[in-house]
Short mmCIF file of C-alpha atoms and ligand atoms in Angstrom, two decimals:
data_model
loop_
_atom_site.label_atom_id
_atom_site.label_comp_id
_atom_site.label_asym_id
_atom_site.label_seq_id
_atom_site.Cartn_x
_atom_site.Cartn_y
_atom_site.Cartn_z
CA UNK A 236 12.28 -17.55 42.50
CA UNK A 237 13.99 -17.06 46.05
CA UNK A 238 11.76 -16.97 48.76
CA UNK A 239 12.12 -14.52 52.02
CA UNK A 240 10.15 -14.38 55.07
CA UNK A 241 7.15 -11.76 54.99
CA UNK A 242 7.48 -7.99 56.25
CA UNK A 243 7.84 -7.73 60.04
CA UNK A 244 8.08 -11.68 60.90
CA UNK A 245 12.01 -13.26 61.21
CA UNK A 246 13.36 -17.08 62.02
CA UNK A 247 15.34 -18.27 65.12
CA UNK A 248 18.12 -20.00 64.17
CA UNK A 249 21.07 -21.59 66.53
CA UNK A 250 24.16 -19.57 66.51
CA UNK A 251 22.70 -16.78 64.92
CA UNK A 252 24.50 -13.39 65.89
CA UNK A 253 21.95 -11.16 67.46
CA UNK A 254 19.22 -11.41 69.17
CA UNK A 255 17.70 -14.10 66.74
CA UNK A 256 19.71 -17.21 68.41
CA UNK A 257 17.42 -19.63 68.97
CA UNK A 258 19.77 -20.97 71.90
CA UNK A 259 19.64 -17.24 73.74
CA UNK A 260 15.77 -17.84 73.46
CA UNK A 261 15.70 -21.07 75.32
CA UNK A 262 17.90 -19.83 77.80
CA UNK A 263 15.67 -16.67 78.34
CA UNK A 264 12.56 -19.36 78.21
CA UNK A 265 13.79 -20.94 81.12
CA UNK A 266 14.86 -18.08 83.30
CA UNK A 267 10.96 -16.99 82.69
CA UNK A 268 10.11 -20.62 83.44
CA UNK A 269 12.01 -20.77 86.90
CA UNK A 270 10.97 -17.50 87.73
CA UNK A 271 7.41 -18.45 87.64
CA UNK A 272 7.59 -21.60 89.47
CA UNK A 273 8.98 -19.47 91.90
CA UNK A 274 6.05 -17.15 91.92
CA UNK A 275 3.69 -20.15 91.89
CA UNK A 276 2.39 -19.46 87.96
CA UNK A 277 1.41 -22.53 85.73
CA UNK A 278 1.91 -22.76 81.95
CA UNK A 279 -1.40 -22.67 79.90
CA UNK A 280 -1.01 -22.73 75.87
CA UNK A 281 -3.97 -21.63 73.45
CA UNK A 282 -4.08 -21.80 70.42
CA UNK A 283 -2.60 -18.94 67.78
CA UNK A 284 -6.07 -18.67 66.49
CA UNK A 285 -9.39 -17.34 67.80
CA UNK A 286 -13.11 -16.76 66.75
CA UNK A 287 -12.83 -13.29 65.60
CA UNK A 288 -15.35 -12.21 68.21
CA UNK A 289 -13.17 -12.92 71.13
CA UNK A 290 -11.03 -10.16 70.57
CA UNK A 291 -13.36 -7.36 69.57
CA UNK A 292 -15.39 -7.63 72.51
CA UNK A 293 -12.42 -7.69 75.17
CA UNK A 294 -9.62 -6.05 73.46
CA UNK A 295 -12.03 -3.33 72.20
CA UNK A 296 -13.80 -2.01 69.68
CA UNK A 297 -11.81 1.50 70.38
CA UNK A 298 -8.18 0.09 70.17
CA UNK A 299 -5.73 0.07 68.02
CA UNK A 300 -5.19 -3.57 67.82
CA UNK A 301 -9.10 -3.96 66.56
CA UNK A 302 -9.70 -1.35 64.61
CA UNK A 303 -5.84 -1.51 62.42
CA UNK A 304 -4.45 -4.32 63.63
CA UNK A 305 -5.93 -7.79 63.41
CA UNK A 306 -4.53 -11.03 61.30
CA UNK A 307 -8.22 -11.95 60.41
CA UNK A 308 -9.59 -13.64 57.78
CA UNK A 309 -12.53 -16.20 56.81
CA UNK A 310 -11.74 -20.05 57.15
CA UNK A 311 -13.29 -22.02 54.29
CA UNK A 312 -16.61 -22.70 56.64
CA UNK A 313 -17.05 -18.77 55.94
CA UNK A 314 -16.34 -18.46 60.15
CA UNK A 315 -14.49 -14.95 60.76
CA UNK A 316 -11.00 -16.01 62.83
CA UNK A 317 -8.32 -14.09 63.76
CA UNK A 318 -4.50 -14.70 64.86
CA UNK A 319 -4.33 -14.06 68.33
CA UNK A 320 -3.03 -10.10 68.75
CA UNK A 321 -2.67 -10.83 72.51
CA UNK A 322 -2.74 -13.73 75.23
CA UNK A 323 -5.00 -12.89 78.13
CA UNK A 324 -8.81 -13.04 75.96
CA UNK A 325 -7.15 -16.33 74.66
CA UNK A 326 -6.47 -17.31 78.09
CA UNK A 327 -10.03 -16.44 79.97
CA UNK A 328 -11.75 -18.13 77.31
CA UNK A 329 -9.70 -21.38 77.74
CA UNK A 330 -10.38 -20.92 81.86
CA UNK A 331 -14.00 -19.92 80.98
CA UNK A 332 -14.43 -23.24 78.51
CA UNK A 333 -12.77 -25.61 80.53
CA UNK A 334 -14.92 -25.12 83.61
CA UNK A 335 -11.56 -24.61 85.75
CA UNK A 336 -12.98 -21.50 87.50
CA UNK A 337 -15.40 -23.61 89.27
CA UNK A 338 -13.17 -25.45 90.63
CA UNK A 339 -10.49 -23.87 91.84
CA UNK A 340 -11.29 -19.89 91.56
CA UNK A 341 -8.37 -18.83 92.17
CA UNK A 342 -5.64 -19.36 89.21
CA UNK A 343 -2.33 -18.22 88.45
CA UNK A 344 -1.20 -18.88 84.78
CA UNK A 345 1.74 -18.26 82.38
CA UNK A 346 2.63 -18.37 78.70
CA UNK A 347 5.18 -17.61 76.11
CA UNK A 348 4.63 -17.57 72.47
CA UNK A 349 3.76 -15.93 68.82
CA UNK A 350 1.23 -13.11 68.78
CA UNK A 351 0.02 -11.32 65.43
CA UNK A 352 -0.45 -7.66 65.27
CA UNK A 353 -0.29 -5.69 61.47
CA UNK A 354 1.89 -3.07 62.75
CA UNK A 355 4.11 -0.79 60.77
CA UNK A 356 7.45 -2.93 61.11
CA UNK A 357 10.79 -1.06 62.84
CA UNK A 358 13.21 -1.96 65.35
CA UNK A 359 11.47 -3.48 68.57
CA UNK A 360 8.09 -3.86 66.86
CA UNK A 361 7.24 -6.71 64.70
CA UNK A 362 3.98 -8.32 62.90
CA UNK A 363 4.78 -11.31 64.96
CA UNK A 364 6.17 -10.77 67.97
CA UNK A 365 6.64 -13.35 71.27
CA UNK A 366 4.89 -12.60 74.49
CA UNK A 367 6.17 -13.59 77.86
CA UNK A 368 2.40 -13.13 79.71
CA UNK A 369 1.32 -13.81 83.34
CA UNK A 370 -2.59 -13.67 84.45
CA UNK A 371 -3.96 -13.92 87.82
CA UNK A 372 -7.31 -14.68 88.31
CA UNK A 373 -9.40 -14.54 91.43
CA UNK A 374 -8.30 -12.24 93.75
CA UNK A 375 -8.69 -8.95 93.82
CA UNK A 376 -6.05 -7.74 96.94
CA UNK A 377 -3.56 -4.94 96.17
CA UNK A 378 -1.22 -7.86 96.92
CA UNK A 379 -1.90 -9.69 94.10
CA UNK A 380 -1.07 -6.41 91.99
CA UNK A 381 2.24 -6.21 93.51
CA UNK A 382 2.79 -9.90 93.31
CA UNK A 383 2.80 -9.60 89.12
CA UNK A 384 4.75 -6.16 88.92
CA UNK A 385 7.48 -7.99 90.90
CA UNK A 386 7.47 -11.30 89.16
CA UNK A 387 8.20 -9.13 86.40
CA UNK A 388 10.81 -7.17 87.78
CA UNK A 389 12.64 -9.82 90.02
CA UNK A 390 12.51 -12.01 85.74
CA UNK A 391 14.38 -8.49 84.60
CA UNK A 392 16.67 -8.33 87.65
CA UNK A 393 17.53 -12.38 86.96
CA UNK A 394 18.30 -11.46 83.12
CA UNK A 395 20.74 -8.64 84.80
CA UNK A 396 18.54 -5.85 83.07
CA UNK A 397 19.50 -2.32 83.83
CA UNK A 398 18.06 1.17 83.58
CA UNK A 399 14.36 0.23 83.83
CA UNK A 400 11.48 2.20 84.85
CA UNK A 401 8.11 1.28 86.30
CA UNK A 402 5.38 3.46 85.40
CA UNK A 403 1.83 3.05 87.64
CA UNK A 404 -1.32 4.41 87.58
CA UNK A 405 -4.92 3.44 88.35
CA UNK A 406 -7.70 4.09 85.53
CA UNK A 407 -10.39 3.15 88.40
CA UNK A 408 -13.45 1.53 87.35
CA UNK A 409 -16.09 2.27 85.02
CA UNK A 410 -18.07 5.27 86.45
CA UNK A 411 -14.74 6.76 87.64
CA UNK A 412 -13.82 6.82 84.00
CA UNK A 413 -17.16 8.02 83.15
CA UNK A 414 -17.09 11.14 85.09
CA UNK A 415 -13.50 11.55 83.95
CA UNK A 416 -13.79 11.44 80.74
CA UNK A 417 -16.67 14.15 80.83
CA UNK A 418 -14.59 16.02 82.58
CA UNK A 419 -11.54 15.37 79.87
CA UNK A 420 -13.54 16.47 77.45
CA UNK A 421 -14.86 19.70 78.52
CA UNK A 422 -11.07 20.47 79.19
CA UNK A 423 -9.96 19.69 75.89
CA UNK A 424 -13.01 21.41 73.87
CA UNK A 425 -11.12 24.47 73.72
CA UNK A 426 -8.18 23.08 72.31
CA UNK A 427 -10.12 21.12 69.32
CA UNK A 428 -8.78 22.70 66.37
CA UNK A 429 -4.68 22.25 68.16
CA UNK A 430 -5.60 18.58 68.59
CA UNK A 431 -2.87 16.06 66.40
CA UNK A 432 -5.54 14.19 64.13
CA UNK A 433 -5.14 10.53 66.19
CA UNK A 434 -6.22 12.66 68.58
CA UNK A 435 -9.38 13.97 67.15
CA UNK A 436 -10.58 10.91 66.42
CA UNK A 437 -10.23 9.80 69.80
CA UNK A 438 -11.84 12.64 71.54
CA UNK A 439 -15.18 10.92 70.99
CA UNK A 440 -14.26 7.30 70.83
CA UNK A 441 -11.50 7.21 73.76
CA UNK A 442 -10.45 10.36 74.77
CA UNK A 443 -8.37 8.27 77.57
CA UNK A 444 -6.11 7.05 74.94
CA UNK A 445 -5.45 10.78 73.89
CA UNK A 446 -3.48 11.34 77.20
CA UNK A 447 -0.80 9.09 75.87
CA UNK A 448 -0.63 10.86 72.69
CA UNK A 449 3.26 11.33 71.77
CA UNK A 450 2.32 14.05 69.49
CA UNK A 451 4.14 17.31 70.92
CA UNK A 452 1.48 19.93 70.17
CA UNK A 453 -0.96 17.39 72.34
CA UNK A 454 1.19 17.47 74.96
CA UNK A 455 1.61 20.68 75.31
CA UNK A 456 -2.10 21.36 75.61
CA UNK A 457 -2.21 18.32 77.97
CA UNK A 458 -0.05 19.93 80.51
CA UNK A 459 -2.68 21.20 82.15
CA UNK A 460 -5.23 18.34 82.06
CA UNK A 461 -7.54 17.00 84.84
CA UNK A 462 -6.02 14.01 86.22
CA UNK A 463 -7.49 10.61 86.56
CA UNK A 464 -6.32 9.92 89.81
CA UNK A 465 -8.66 12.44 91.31
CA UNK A 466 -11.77 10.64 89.91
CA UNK A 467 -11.35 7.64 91.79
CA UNK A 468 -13.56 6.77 94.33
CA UNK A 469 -12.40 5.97 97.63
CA UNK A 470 -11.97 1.89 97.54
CA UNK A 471 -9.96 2.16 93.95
CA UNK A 472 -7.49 4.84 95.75
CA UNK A 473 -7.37 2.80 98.42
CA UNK A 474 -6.31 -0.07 96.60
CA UNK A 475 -3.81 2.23 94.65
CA UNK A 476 -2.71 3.09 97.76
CA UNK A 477 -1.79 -0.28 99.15
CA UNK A 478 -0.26 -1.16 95.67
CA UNK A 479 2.34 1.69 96.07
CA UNK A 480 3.16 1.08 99.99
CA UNK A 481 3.86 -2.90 98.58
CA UNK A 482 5.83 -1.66 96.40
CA UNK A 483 7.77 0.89 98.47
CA UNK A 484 8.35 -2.33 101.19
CA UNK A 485 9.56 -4.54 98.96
CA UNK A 486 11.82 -1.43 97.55
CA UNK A 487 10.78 -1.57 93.71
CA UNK A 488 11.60 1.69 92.03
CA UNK A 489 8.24 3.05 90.60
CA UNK A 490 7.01 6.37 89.79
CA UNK A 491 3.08 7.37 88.90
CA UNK A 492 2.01 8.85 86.13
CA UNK A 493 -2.09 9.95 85.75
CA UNK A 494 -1.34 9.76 81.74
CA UNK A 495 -0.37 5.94 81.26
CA UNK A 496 -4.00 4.49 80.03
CA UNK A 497 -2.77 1.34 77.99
CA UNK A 498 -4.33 0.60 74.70
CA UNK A 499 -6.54 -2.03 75.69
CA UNK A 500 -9.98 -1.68 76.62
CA UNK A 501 -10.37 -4.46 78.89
CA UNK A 502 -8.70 -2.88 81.96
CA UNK A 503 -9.81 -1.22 85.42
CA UNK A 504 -8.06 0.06 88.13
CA UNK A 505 -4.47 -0.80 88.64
CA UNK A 506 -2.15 -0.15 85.00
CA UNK A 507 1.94 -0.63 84.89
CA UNK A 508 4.20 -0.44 82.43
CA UNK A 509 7.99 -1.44 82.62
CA UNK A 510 10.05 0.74 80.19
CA UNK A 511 13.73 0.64 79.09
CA UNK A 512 16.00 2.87 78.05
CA UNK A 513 17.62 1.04 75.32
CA UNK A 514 15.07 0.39 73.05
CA UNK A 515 14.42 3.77 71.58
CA UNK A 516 10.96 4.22 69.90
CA UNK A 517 9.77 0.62 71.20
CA UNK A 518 10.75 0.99 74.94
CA UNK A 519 7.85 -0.98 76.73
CA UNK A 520 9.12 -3.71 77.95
CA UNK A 521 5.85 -5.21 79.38
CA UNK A 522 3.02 -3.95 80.64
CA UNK A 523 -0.60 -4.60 82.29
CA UNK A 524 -3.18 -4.41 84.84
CA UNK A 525 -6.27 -5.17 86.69
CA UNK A 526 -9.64 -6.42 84.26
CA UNK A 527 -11.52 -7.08 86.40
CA UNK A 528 -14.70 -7.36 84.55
CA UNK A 529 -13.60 -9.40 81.58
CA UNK A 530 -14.54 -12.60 82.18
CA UNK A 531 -17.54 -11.61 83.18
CA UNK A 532 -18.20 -10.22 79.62
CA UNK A 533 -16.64 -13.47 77.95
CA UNK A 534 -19.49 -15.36 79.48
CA UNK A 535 -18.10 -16.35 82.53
CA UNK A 536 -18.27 -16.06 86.74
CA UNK A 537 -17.84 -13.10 87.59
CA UNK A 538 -14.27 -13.03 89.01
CA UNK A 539 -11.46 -10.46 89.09
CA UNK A 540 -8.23 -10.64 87.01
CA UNK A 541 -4.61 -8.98 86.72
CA UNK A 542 -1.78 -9.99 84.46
CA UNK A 543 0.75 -8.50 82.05
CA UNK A 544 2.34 -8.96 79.06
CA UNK A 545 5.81 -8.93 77.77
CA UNK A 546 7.66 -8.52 74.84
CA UNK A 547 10.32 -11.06 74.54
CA UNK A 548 12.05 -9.54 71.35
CA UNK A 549 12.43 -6.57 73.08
CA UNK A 550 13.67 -8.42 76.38
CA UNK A 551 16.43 -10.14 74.53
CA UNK A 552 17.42 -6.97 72.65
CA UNK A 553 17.81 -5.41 75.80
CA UNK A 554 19.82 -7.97 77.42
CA UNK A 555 22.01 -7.77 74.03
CA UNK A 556 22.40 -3.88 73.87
CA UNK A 557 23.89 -4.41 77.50
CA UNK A 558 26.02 -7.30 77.33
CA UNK A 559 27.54 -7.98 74.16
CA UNK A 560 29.32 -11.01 75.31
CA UNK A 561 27.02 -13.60 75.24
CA UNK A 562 27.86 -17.03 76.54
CA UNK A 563 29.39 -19.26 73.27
CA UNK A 564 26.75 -22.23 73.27
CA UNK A 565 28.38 -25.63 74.94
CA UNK A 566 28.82 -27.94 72.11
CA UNK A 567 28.85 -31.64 71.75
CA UNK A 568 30.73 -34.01 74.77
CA UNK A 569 32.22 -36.17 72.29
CA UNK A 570 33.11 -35.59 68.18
CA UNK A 571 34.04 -38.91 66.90
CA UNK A 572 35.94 -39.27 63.80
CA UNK A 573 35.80 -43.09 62.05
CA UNK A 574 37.88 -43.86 59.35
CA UNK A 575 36.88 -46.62 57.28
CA UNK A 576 33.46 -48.62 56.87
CA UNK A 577 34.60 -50.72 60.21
CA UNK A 578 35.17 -48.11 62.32
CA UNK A 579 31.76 -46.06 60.98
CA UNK A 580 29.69 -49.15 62.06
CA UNK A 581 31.37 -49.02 65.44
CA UNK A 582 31.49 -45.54 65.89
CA UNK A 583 27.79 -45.63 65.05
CA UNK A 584 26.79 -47.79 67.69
CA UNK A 585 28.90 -46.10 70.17
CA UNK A 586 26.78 -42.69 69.41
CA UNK A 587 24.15 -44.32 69.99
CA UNK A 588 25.43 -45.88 73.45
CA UNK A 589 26.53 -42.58 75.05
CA UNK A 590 23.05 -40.88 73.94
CA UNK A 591 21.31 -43.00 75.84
CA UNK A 592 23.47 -41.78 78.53
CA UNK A 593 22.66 -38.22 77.62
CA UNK A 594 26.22 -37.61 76.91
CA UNK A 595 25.60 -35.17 74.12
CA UNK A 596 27.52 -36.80 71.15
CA UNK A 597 27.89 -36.48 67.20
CA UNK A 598 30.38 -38.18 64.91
CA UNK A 599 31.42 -37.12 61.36
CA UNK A 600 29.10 -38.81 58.71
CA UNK A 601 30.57 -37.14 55.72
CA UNK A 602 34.00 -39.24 55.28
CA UNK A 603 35.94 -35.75 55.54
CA UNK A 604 39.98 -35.61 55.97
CA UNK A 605 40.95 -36.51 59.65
CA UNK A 606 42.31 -32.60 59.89
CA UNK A 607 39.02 -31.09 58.41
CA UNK A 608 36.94 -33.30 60.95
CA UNK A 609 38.97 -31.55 63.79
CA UNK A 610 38.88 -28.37 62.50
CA UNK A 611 35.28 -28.73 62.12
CA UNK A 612 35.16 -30.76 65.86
CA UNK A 613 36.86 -27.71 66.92
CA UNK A 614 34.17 -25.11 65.17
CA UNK A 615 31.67 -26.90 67.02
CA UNK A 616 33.36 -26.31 70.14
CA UNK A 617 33.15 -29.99 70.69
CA UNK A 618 34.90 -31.08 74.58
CA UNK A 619 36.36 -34.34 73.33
CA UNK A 620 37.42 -35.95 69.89
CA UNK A 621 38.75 -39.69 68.73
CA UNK A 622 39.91 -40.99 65.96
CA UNK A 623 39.27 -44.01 65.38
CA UNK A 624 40.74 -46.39 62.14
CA UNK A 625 41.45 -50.04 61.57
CA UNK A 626 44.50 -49.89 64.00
CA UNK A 627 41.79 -48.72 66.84
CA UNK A 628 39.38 -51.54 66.44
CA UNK A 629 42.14 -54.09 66.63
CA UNK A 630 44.26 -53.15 69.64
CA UNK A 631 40.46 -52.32 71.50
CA UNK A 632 42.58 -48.77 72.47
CA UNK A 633 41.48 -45.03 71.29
CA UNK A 634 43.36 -42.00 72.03
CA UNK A 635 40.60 -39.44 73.79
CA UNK A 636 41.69 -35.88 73.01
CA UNK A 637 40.57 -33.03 74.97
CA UNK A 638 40.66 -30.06 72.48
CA UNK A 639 40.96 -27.28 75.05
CA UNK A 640 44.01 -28.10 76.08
CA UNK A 641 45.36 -31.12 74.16
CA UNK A 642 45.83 -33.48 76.53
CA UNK A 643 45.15 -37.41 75.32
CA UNK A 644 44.24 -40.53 77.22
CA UNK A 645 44.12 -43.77 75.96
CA UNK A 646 41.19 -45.57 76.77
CA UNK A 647 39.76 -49.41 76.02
CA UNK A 648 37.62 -48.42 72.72
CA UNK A 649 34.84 -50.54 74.59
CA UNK A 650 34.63 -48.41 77.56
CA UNK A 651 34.74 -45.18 75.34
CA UNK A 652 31.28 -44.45 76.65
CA UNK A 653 31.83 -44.86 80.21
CA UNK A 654 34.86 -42.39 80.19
CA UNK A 655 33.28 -39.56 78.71
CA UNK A 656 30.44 -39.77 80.86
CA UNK A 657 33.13 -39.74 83.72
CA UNK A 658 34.85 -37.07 82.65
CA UNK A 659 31.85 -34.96 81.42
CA UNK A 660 30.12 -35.28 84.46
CA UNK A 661 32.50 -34.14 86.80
CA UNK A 662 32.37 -30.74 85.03
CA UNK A 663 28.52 -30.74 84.06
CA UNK A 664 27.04 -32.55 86.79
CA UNK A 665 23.57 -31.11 85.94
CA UNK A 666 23.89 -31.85 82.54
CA UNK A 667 24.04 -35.37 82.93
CA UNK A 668 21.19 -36.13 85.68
CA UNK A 669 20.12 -38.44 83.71
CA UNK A 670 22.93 -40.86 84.53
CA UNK A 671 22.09 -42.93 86.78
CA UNK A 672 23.94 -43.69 90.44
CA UNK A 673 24.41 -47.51 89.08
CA UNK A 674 26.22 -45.71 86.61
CA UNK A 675 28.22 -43.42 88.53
CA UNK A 676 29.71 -46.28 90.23
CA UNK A 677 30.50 -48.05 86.79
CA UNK A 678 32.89 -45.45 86.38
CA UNK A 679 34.70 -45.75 89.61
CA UNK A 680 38.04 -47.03 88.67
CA UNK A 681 37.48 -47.27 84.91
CA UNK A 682 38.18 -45.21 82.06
CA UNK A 683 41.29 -43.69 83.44
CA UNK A 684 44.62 -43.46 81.69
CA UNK A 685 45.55 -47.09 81.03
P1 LIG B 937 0.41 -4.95 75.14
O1 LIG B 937 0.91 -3.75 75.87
O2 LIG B 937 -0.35 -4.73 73.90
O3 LIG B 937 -0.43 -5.76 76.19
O4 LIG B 937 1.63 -5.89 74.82
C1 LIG B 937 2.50 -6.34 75.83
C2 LIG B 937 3.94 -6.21 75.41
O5 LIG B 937 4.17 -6.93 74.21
C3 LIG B 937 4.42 -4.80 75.08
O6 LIG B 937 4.79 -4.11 76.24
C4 LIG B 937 5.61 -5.08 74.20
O7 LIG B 937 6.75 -5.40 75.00
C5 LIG B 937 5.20 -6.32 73.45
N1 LIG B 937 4.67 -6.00 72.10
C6 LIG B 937 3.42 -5.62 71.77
N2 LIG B 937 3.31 -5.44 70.43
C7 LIG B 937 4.52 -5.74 69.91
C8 LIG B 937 5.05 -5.76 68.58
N3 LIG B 937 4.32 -5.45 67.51
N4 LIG B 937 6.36 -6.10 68.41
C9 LIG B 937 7.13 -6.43 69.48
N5 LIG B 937 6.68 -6.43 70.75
C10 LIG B 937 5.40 -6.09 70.97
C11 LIG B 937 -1.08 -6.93 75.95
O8 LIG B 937 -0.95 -7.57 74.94
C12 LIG B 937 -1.89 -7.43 77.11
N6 LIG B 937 -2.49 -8.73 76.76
C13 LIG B 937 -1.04 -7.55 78.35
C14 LIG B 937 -1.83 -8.02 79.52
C15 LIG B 937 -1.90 -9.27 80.00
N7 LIG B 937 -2.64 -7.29 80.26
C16 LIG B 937 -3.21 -8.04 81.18
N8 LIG B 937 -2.76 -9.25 81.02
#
């Protein structure tokens, strides 16, 4: 029996080709990190799963996700519970719970990790996929729109992503939508029997959602539909107003489009979506938008919210489909090779010396030929190598090879640790913070060529 991972889900794994290298992850991770210290956003983790409840009455009893899409099953105390599909019910429930609203009102929250959606697997969509999510709760100023659509787009610009688009739009707020989608309706009455069959079944359940119908008979009769923006009332197109002069200042390409609805049910006013050309099929990137009234339904004050969500497959396949080269991973500082029971013992302590220095180290456990430990030294794209044999531990001297280009010192075996740190740090100074000045001046005058 071989065993492969289930339909739609896939592994990280370091020096994978691809978008599946766990080290390109961590390296996106930490751009997203930075960028949202930057924008003053704190991490928050939830858990991956959720009373079953939590989802249908904020991600809606209309969508997609709810109706098709839900991980959900009974836990052996017969409780319904469901993998989390998305991030921000997870996250008001965890701000609702923990009293922190009452505190501090005003919060500004990020997270990255596993979400759970039974989709039809392809390229760019996955049954568990990574989100990269930001919410914002508390404030309800056009600002704080703008504030999220560019910490999204200055985390794309970082990750050197090209040919984007940001789609707007504002669905207003309940009655707004009300009175639009009466008038939707009566518009599209005529056109019944056209309709694609999604479609249909939309018209009375969430005709909204029909306007983003891809289906090309749809859009043909949709050409000449009633647009949302003209059932705002004054203080939501005033708001959408400010959001696009923000964005205009602060010169981030946008364009609006009355059709873009999102497929969640939680949201009012404000909607964006960041798309990319490279993705085919899949090409949202992230999106969001104002919900205001959520956590408000969840049980709790009566604040509003914005935040998106992003795809970080789909980021790092983007970043991939435009730069091929990728970095090659930095491997170890130091590759020691023993030779003999000795010289493993002493090796072994050394490894453990220059770790505690954070000079990332290994050494060759498996007793290989001294040329096979290079060549392997050398796969690893390891800085430094030694040999080190019976002849090594008697004189106290080791030759320090540098593989890139060949060059050997000879250095007192005992200060081995001192003179990699040396040498490493002058090249990765922030890799080796964690050495301390005292340190630094340890090396002063030691470890060169003797
Ligand atoms: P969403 O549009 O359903 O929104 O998902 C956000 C992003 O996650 C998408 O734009 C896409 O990049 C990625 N994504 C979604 N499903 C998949 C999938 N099956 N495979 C790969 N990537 C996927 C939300 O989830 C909202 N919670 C966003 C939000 C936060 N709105 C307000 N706050």
């Amino acid at each position: 029996m071989t065993y492969t991972a289930p339909k739609g889900v896939f592994d990280l794994l370091p020096g994978a080709p691809s978008w599946q290298a766990s080290e390109v992850w961590a390296a996106i991770e930490e751009e997203i990190r930075e960028t949202c210290r930057d924008y003053g956003f704190r991490e928050v983790r939830t858990p991956i799963f959720e009373r079953t409840e939590l989802f249908t009455r904020s991600v809606g009893e209309s969508s997609d996700i709810v109706t098709k899409e839900m991980y959900t099953f009974l836990d052996k105390g017969e409780r319904s519970m469901t993998l989390r599909p998305e991030g921000t019910a997870p996250v008001m429930r965890a701000l609702i719970e923990s009293k922190t609203l009452q505190e501090n009102p005003i919060q500004k929250l990020f997270y990255m990790g596993p979400m759970f959606r039974y989709e039809r697997p392809q390229a760019g969509r996955y049954r568990q996929h990574h989100q990269f999510g930001a919410e914002a709760v508390g404030s309800n100023a056009p600002e704080q729109d703008v504030e999220l659509i560019d910490l999204l787009l200055t985390l794309f610009d970082r990750l050197e992503l090209n040919n984007l688009s940001v789609v707007i739009n504002s669905i207003g707020n309940e009655e707004s939508r009300q009175r639009f989608r009466s008038s939707l309706r009566d518009f599209l009455t005529p056109h019944l029997a056209d309709l694609s069959e999604d479609s249909l079944r939309r018209f009375e359940s969430n005709p909204l959602r029909i306007l983003d119908s891809k289906d090309k008979q749809d859009r043909k009769i949709l050409q000449g539909a009633p647009s949302i923006l003209d059932a705002l009332d004054s203080e939501a197109s005033d708001h959408f107003e400010e959001v696009k002069r923000h964005l205009t200042a602060l010169k981030l390409p946008f364009s609006v489009n009355p059709s873009l609805v999102r497929g969640l049910d939680y949201y009012n006013g404000t909607v964006f979506e960041v798309m990319t050309e490279e993705l085919g099929a899949q090409n949202s990137l992230g999106g969001g938008g104002r919900y205001d009234g959520l956590l408000k339904q969840l049980g709790g004050p009566d604040l509003p919210a914005i935040g998106f969500g992003s795809g970080m497959e789909r980021i790092i396949q983007t970043k991939l489909q435009q730069e091929s080269d990728l970095e090659t991973p930095l491997g170890p500082a130091f590759f020691m090779i023993p030779i003999g029971d000795d010289a493993i013992r002493a090796c072994f302590a050394h490894l453990h010396e220059m770790r505690a220095l954070h000079i990332p180290s290994e050494m060759d456990f498996s007793g290989r030929k001294v040329k096979k430990a290079m060549a392997y030294a050398n796969k690893i794209n390891a800085r430094y190598t030694a040999v080190v044999g019976d002849l090594e531990l008697e004189t106290n001297q080791v030759k320090v090879k540098e593989l890139a280009t060949g060059e050997e010192t000879t250095v007192a075996l005992s200060d081995l640790s001192i003179f990699i740190a040396s040498r490493t740090a002058e090249f990765e100074s922030d890799l080796f913070e964690g050495i301390s000045e005292q340190m630094m001046e340890l090396f002063q005058g030691k470890g060169e060529d003797k």
